[in-house]
Amino acid sequence: MSEKKVVFSGIQPTGTIHLGNYLGAVQGWVNRQDTKDNFFCVVDLHALTVPQEPDLLRQQTRELTALLIACGIDPDKSTLFIQSHVAAHAEACWLLNCVTPLGWLHRMTQYKDKAAKQESILTGLLDYPVLMTGDILLYDAHEVPVGDDQKQHVELARDIAIRFNNLYDSPFFVVPEVVIPPVAARVMGLNDPAVKMSKSHSHIRGHAVALLDEPKEILRSFKKAVTDNHNEIAFSADPERAGVNNLLGIYKAITGKPNDAVEADFANARGYGDLKVGVAELVIKTLAPIKARYEQLIADPAELDRILAQGAAQANAVAAAKVDAMKHLMGLVVPGGAHVASAE
Ligand code: TRP
């Protein structure tokens, strides 16, 4: 067995991923591929917890996978797969449903927020965190890197793991840790630097920069970015200057330079116009090779299918054995199950 820590990351195939996702999450995923044993899962089953247009969901799922590869996720180093390709995820969800008290799910703040916005609430929406728990526990993930909004779900996964272990066999599941990724840039909306750049605001022009935006569009979005009238290019925690701080933060996240070096790079700027163009040009240069690789992949569906089949086979090899062991512990007859019993 490898000594590397197992890390599980999930990403929803809805909306288009943008610069905030890239700098805040995906870049970190790419960089940790040599030091961790990574599972990257495109969580299409989670997407179904709110109404979706079937053809669009299918298309976005393929596009996201291609985009992740284009960003540098290497299918030979990491396990990249689509959640619904590995049947154990839906099965684990059911099994875990049967050890999870309903009250735990009603407490989830994301459920409460999302439910308040829906006319009719689907059962799957309430069950979302149990599906997510299965994702994590099937691979005995030690670490789950997530944003603040998903922390409560990973804490629930810990509670469910502990409960399952206490009920059936300790330590059957690894109790996962939440990892809030370090230095992951918190990229704010260009049109409104008080809110995080978000997929759900992507329809608002000038809010987000999608990874596949044309250079012209990127430049336009940056030129229209909200700033302030202080006319000082410096990092600042002052909410009034959040726009400039955000532009510098993007530059910093891409270059990896410390704050003073970032500020020094703009020492000769004649104003915010120069700052906006400077950051836009860097973003365009960073995204160009990603876009080129993406176009190549999406034009070759057979190659993408091959990569997806490889990822699903790798994930399934781990997840199918784990779910069989869960079934056995819970009292189900596993087909040809003598081997499960004797593996204890
Ligand atoms: N719920 C996560 C999100 O919306 C996505 C996700 C699904 C996930 N399963 C996961 C994240 C397992 C981490 C681990 O961002």
Coordinates of C-alpha atoms and ligand atoms in Angstrom, one line a residue:
M1 CA 0.0 0.0 0.0
S2 CA 1.2 3.5 -0.8
E3 CA 2.1 5.7 2.2
K4 CA 0.7 8.8 0.6
K5 CA -2.3 10.3 2.2
V6 CA -5.6 9.7 0.3
V7 CA -7.3 13.0 -0.7
F8 CA -10.8 13.1 -2.1
S9 CA -12.1 16.1 -4.0
G10 CA -15.5 16.5 -5.6
I11 CA -16.6 19.1 -8.1
Q12 CA -20.1 19.7 -9.5
P13 CA -20.6 19.7 -13.3
T14 CA -22.9 22.7 -13.2
G15 CA -22.1 26.1 -14.6
T16 CA -18.7 26.8 -16.0
I17 CA -15.6 26.8 -13.8
H18 CA -14.1 30.2 -13.5
L19 CA -10.9 31.9 -12.4
G20 CA -12.0 31.7 -8.7
N21 CA -12.3 27.9 -8.9
Y22 CA -9.0 27.6 -10.8
L23 CA -6.9 29.8 -8.4
G24 CA -8.8 28.8 -5.3
A25 CA -9.0 25.1 -5.8
V26 CA -8.0 23.4 -9.1
Q27 CA -4.4 24.9 -9.2
G28 CA -3.9 23.4 -5.7
W29 CA -5.2 20.0 -6.9
V30 CA -2.7 20.0 -9.8
N31 CA 0.2 20.9 -7.5
R32 CA -0.4 18.2 -5.0
Q33 CA -0.5 15.3 -7.5
D34 CA 2.9 14.0 -6.6
T35 CA 2.6 14.2 -2.9
K36 CA -0.9 12.7 -2.3
D37 CA -3.0 9.8 -3.6
N38 CA -5.8 11.8 -5.2
F39 CA -9.3 11.0 -6.3
F40 CA -11.0 13.7 -8.3
C41 CA -14.6 13.1 -8.8
V42 CA -17.0 14.9 -11.1
V43 CA -20.2 14.6 -8.9
D44 CA -23.0 14.3 -11.4
L45 CA -25.3 12.6 -8.9
H46 CA -25.0 15.6 -6.7
A47 CA -26.0 17.8 -9.6
L48 CA -29.3 15.9 -9.8
T49 CA -30.4 17.2 -6.3
V50 CA -31.7 20.3 -8.0
P51 CA -33.6 20.2 -11.4
Q52 CA -31.3 19.9 -14.4
E53 CA -31.7 19.9 -18.1
P54 CA -30.5 16.4 -19.1
D55 CA -28.6 17.2 -22.3
L56 CA -27.0 20.2 -20.7
L57 CA -25.9 18.2 -17.6
R58 CA -24.4 15.5 -19.8
Q59 CA -22.5 18.1 -21.9
Q60 CA -21.3 20.0 -18.9
T61 CA -20.1 16.8 -17.3
R62 CA -17.9 15.9 -20.2
E63 CA -16.7 19.5 -20.6
L64 CA -15.7 19.8 -17.0
T65 CA -13.7 16.6 -17.2
A66 CA -11.9 17.8 -20.2
L67 CA -11.3 21.1 -18.6
L68 CA -9.8 19.5 -15.5
I69 CA -7.4 17.6 -17.6
A70 CA -6.6 20.7 -19.5
C71 CA -5.8 22.5 -16.2
G72 CA -3.2 19.8 -15.5
I73 CA -5.0 17.0 -13.7
D74 CA -3.0 14.0 -15.0
P75 CA -5.1 10.8 -15.3
D76 CA -1.9 8.8 -15.0
K77 CA -1.1 10.3 -11.7
S78 CA -4.5 10.8 -10.2
T79 CA -7.8 9.0 -10.3
L80 CA -10.2 11.3 -12.3
F81 CA -13.7 9.9 -12.7
I82 CA -17.4 10.6 -13.0
Q83 CA -19.3 9.7 -9.9
S84 CA -22.2 7.9 -11.6
H85 CA -19.7 5.6 -13.4
V86 CA -18.9 4.0 -10.1
A87 CA -22.1 2.3 -8.8
A88 CA -20.7 2.0 -5.2
H89 CA -21.4 5.7 -4.7
A90 CA -25.2 5.3 -5.0
E91 CA -25.1 2.1 -3.0
A92 CA -23.0 3.6 -0.2
C93 CA -25.4 6.4 0.0
W94 CA -28.3 4.0 0.6
L95 CA -26.4 2.0 3.2
L96 CA -25.3 5.2 5.0
N97 CA -28.9 6.5 4.9
C98 CA -29.7 3.6 7.1
V99 CA -27.3 4.7 9.9
T100 CA -27.9 8.5 9.6
P101 CA -30.5 10.2 11.9
L102 CA -32.8 12.5 9.9
G103 CA -32.2 15.3 12.4
W104 CA -28.5 15.5 11.4
L105 CA -29.6 16.3 7.8
H106 CA -32.2 18.9 8.8
R107 CA -29.5 20.8 10.6
M108 CA -27.3 21.3 7.5
T109 CA -27.2 25.1 6.7
Q110 CA -26.7 24.5 2.9
Y111 CA -29.8 22.4 2.8
K112 CA -31.8 25.1 4.6
D113 CA -30.5 27.8 2.3
K114 CA -31.1 25.8 -0.9
A115 CA -34.5 24.5 0.3
A116 CA -35.7 28.0 1.0
K117 CA -35.1 28.8 -2.7
Q118 CA -37.0 25.9 -4.1
E119 CA -40.7 25.6 -4.6
S120 CA -40.6 21.8 -4.2
I121 CA -37.8 20.2 -2.3
L122 CA -36.5 17.0 -3.6
T123 CA -35.5 14.2 -1.2
G124 CA -32.1 14.1 -2.9
L125 CA -31.4 17.6 -1.7
L126 CA -31.8 16.6 1.9
D127 CA -29.8 13.5 1.3
Y128 CA -27.0 15.3 -0.5
P129 CA -24.6 15.2 2.4
V130 CA -25.0 11.5 2.8
L131 CA -24.1 10.9 -0.8
M132 CA -21.1 13.1 -0.2
T133 CA -20.2 11.1 2.9
G134 CA -20.2 8.0 0.8
D135 CA -17.9 9.6 -1.7
I136 CA -15.3 10.3 1.0
L137 CA -15.6 7.2 3.1
L138 CA -15.5 4.7 0.2
Y139 CA -11.9 5.6 -0.5
D140 CA -10.8 5.9 3.1
A141 CA -9.9 9.5 2.4
H142 CA -7.7 11.1 5.1
E143 CA -8.1 14.6 3.8
V144 CA -11.0 16.5 2.1
P145 CA -10.1 19.9 0.8
V146 CA -13.2 22.1 0.7
G147 CA -14.3 25.7 0.9
D148 CA -16.0 27.0 4.0
D149 CA -19.4 26.3 2.6
Q150 CA -18.7 22.5 2.6
K151 CA -17.1 22.2 6.0
Q152 CA -20.2 21.3 7.8
H153 CA -20.8 18.4 5.3
V154 CA -17.4 17.0 5.9
E155 CA -18.0 17.2 9.7
L156 CA -21.2 15.3 9.1
A157 CA -19.1 12.7 7.2
R158 CA -16.9 12.4 10.3
D159 CA -19.9 11.9 12.5
I160 CA -21.4 9.2 10.2
A161 CA -18.1 7.4 10.0
I162 CA -17.7 7.3 13.7
R163 CA -21.3 6.1 14.1
F164 CA -20.8 3.4 11.6
N165 CA -17.6 2.3 13.2
N166 CA -19.3 2.2 16.6
L167 CA -22.2 0.2 15.3
Y168 CA -20.4 -2.3 13.2
D169 CA -16.6 -2.5 13.3
S170 CA -14.1 0.0 14.5
P171 CA -12.0 1.3 12.8
F172 CA -13.7 0.3 9.5
F173 CA -13.8 3.8 8.0
V174 CA -11.1 6.3 8.2
V175 CA -12.5 9.5 9.9
P176 CA -11.7 12.2 7.4
E177 CA -10.2 15.6 8.1
V178 CA -11.4 18.8 6.6
V179 CA -8.6 20.6 4.9
I180 CA -9.0 24.3 4.2
P181 CA -6.4 24.7 1.4
P182 CA -3.6 27.1 2.4
V183 CA -3.0 30.3 0.3
A184 CA -5.9 29.2 -1.9
A185 CA -6.9 32.6 -3.2
R186 CA -10.3 33.8 -2.4
V187 CA -11.2 35.5 -5.7
M188 CA -14.0 38.0 -5.5
G189 CA -16.5 39.0 -8.2
L190 CA -15.0 41.6 -10.5
N191 CA -18.3 43.5 -10.6
D192 CA -18.8 43.2 -6.9
P193 CA -15.7 42.6 -4.8
A194 CA -17.8 42.1 -1.6
V195 CA -18.9 38.6 -2.8
K196 CA -16.9 35.6 -3.7
M197 CA -16.6 34.9 -7.5
S198 CA -19.3 32.3 -7.9
K199 CA -20.7 30.0 -10.5
S200 CA -24.2 31.0 -9.6
H201 CA -23.5 34.7 -10.5
S202 CA -21.7 33.7 -13.7
H203 CA -24.6 34.9 -15.8
I204 CA -24.0 38.5 -14.6
R205 CA -21.7 40.1 -17.1
G206 CA -18.4 41.1 -15.8
H207 CA -18.8 39.1 -12.6
A208 CA -16.6 36.1 -13.3
V209 CA -13.9 35.1 -15.8
A210 CA -14.7 31.7 -17.2
L211 CA -11.6 29.6 -18.0
L212 CA -12.6 29.4 -21.6
D213 CA -13.5 33.0 -22.1
E214 CA -12.0 34.7 -25.2
P215 CA -9.1 37.0 -24.5
K216 CA -11.2 40.0 -25.6
E217 CA -13.9 39.1 -23.1
I218 CA -11.4 38.7 -20.3
L219 CA -9.9 42.1 -21.0
R220 CA -13.3 43.6 -21.1
S221 CA -14.3 42.1 -17.7
F222 CA -11.1 43.3 -16.1
K223 CA -11.4 46.8 -17.5
K224 CA -14.9 47.1 -16.0
A225 CA -13.8 45.7 -12.6
V226 CA -15.1 47.8 -9.7
T227 CA -12.3 49.7 -7.9
D228 CA -12.4 52.8 -5.7
N229 CA -11.2 56.4 -5.8
H230 CA -8.2 56.1 -3.5
N231 CA -5.8 55.6 -6.4
E232 CA -3.3 53.6 -4.5
I233 CA -2.2 50.2 -5.7
A234 CA -1.7 48.3 -2.5
F235 CA -3.1 45.3 -0.7
S236 CA -5.7 46.4 1.8
A237 CA -8.3 44.9 4.2
D238 CA -10.5 48.0 3.9
P239 CA -13.8 46.8 2.4
E240 CA -14.0 49.9 0.4
R241 CA -10.8 48.9 -1.4
A242 CA -11.7 45.3 -1.9
G243 CA -11.7 45.7 -5.7
V244 CA -8.1 46.6 -5.9
N245 CA -7.2 44.1 -3.3
N246 CA -8.9 41.4 -5.4
L247 CA -7.0 42.4 -8.6
L248 CA -3.7 42.2 -6.7
G249 CA -4.8 38.9 -5.1
I250 CA -5.4 37.4 -8.5
Y251 CA -2.0 38.5 -9.7
K252 CA -0.4 37.1 -6.5
A253 CA -2.1 33.8 -6.8
I254 CA -0.9 33.3 -10.4
T255 CA 2.7 34.5 -9.8
G256 CA 3.1 33.2 -6.3
K257 CA 5.0 36.4 -5.4
P258 CA 4.8 37.9 -1.9
N259 CA 2.7 41.1 -1.4
D260 CA 5.5 43.6 -1.5
A261 CA 6.9 42.1 -4.8
V262 CA 3.4 42.2 -6.3
E263 CA 3.0 45.9 -5.3
A264 CA 6.5 46.6 -6.7
D265 CA 5.5 45.2 -10.1
F266 CA 2.9 48.0 -10.3
A267 CA 5.0 50.7 -8.9
N268 CA 5.2 52.4 -12.3
A269 CA 1.5 52.0 -13.1
R270 CA -0.2 55.2 -14.0
G271 CA -3.4 54.3 -12.2
Y272 CA -6.0 51.6 -11.9
G273 CA -6.3 51.3 -15.7
D274 CA -2.8 50.0 -15.9
L275 CA -3.4 47.6 -13.0
K276 CA -6.5 46.2 -14.7
V277 CA -4.8 45.7 -18.0
G278 CA -1.7 44.2 -16.3
V279 CA -3.7 41.6 -14.4
A280 CA -5.9 40.9 -17.4
E281 CA -2.9 40.2 -19.6
L282 CA -1.4 37.8 -17.1
V283 CA -4.7 36.0 -16.8
I284 CA -5.0 35.7 -20.6
K285 CA -1.5 34.3 -20.8
T286 CA -2.2 31.8 -18.0
L287 CA -5.4 30.6 -19.5
A288 CA -4.2 30.3 -23.2
P289 CA -2.5 26.9 -22.9
I290 CA -5.5 25.5 -20.9
K291 CA -7.9 26.6 -23.6
A292 CA -5.7 25.1 -26.3
R293 CA -5.5 21.7 -24.6
Y294 CA -9.2 21.8 -23.8
E295 CA -10.1 22.4 -27.5
Q296 CA -7.9 19.4 -28.4
L297 CA -9.6 17.1 -25.9
I298 CA -13.1 18.1 -26.6
A299 CA -12.6 17.4 -30.3
D300 CA -11.6 13.8 -29.6
P301 CA -14.5 12.2 -27.7
A302 CA -13.0 8.7 -28.0
E303 CA -9.9 9.8 -26.2
L304 CA -12.0 11.4 -23.4
D305 CA -14.0 8.2 -23.1
R306 CA -10.8 6.2 -22.8
I307 CA -9.6 8.4 -20.0
L308 CA -12.9 8.3 -18.2
A309 CA -13.1 4.5 -18.5
Q310 CA -9.6 4.2 -17.0
G311 CA -10.6 6.5 -14.1
A312 CA -13.8 4.7 -13.4
A313 CA -12.0 1.3 -13.4
Q314 CA -9.4 2.6 -10.9
A315 CA -12.0 4.1 -8.6
N316 CA -14.2 1.0 -8.9
A317 CA -11.4 -1.2 -7.8
V318 CA -11.3 0.6 -4.5
A319 CA -14.9 1.5 -4.0
A320 CA -16.5 -1.9 -5.0
A321 CA -14.5 -3.8 -2.4
K322 CA -15.3 -1.2 0.3
V323 CA -19.1 -1.2 -0.4
D324 CA -19.1 -5.1 -0.3
A325 CA -17.4 -5.0 3.1
M326 CA -20.0 -2.4 4.3
K327 CA -22.8 -4.7 3.0
H328 CA -21.4 -7.7 4.8
L329 CA -21.0 -5.8 8.1
M330 CA -24.6 -4.6 7.9
G331 CA -25.9 -8.1 7.4
L332 CA -26.4 -8.3 3.7
V333 CA -25.5 -11.4 1.7
V334 CA -22.8 -10.3 -0.6
P335 CA -22.8 -12.3 -3.9
G336 CA -19.9 -14.7 -3.7
G337 CA -19.4 -13.2 -0.3
A338 CA -17.3 -15.8 1.3
H339 CA -14.2 -13.8 0.4
V340 CA -15.5 -10.7 2.1
A341 CA -16.1 -12.6 5.4
S342 CA -12.8 -14.3 5.2
A343 CA -11.0 -10.9 4.5
E344 CA -11.9 -9.7 8.0
Ligands
TRP1 N1 -20.5 19.2 -2.3 C1 -19.3 19.6 -2.9 C2 -19.4 21.0 -3.5 O1 -20.5 21.4 -3.9 C3 -18.9 18.7 -4.0 C4 -18.6 17.3 -3.4 C5 -19.4 16.2 -3.6 C6 -17.5 16.9 -2.6 N2 -18.8 15.1 -3.0 C7 -17.7 15.5 -2.4 C8 -16.4 17.6 -2.1 C9 -16.7 14.9 -1.6 C10 -15.5 17.0 -1.3 C11 -15.7 15.6 -1.1 O2 -18.5 21.7 -3.6

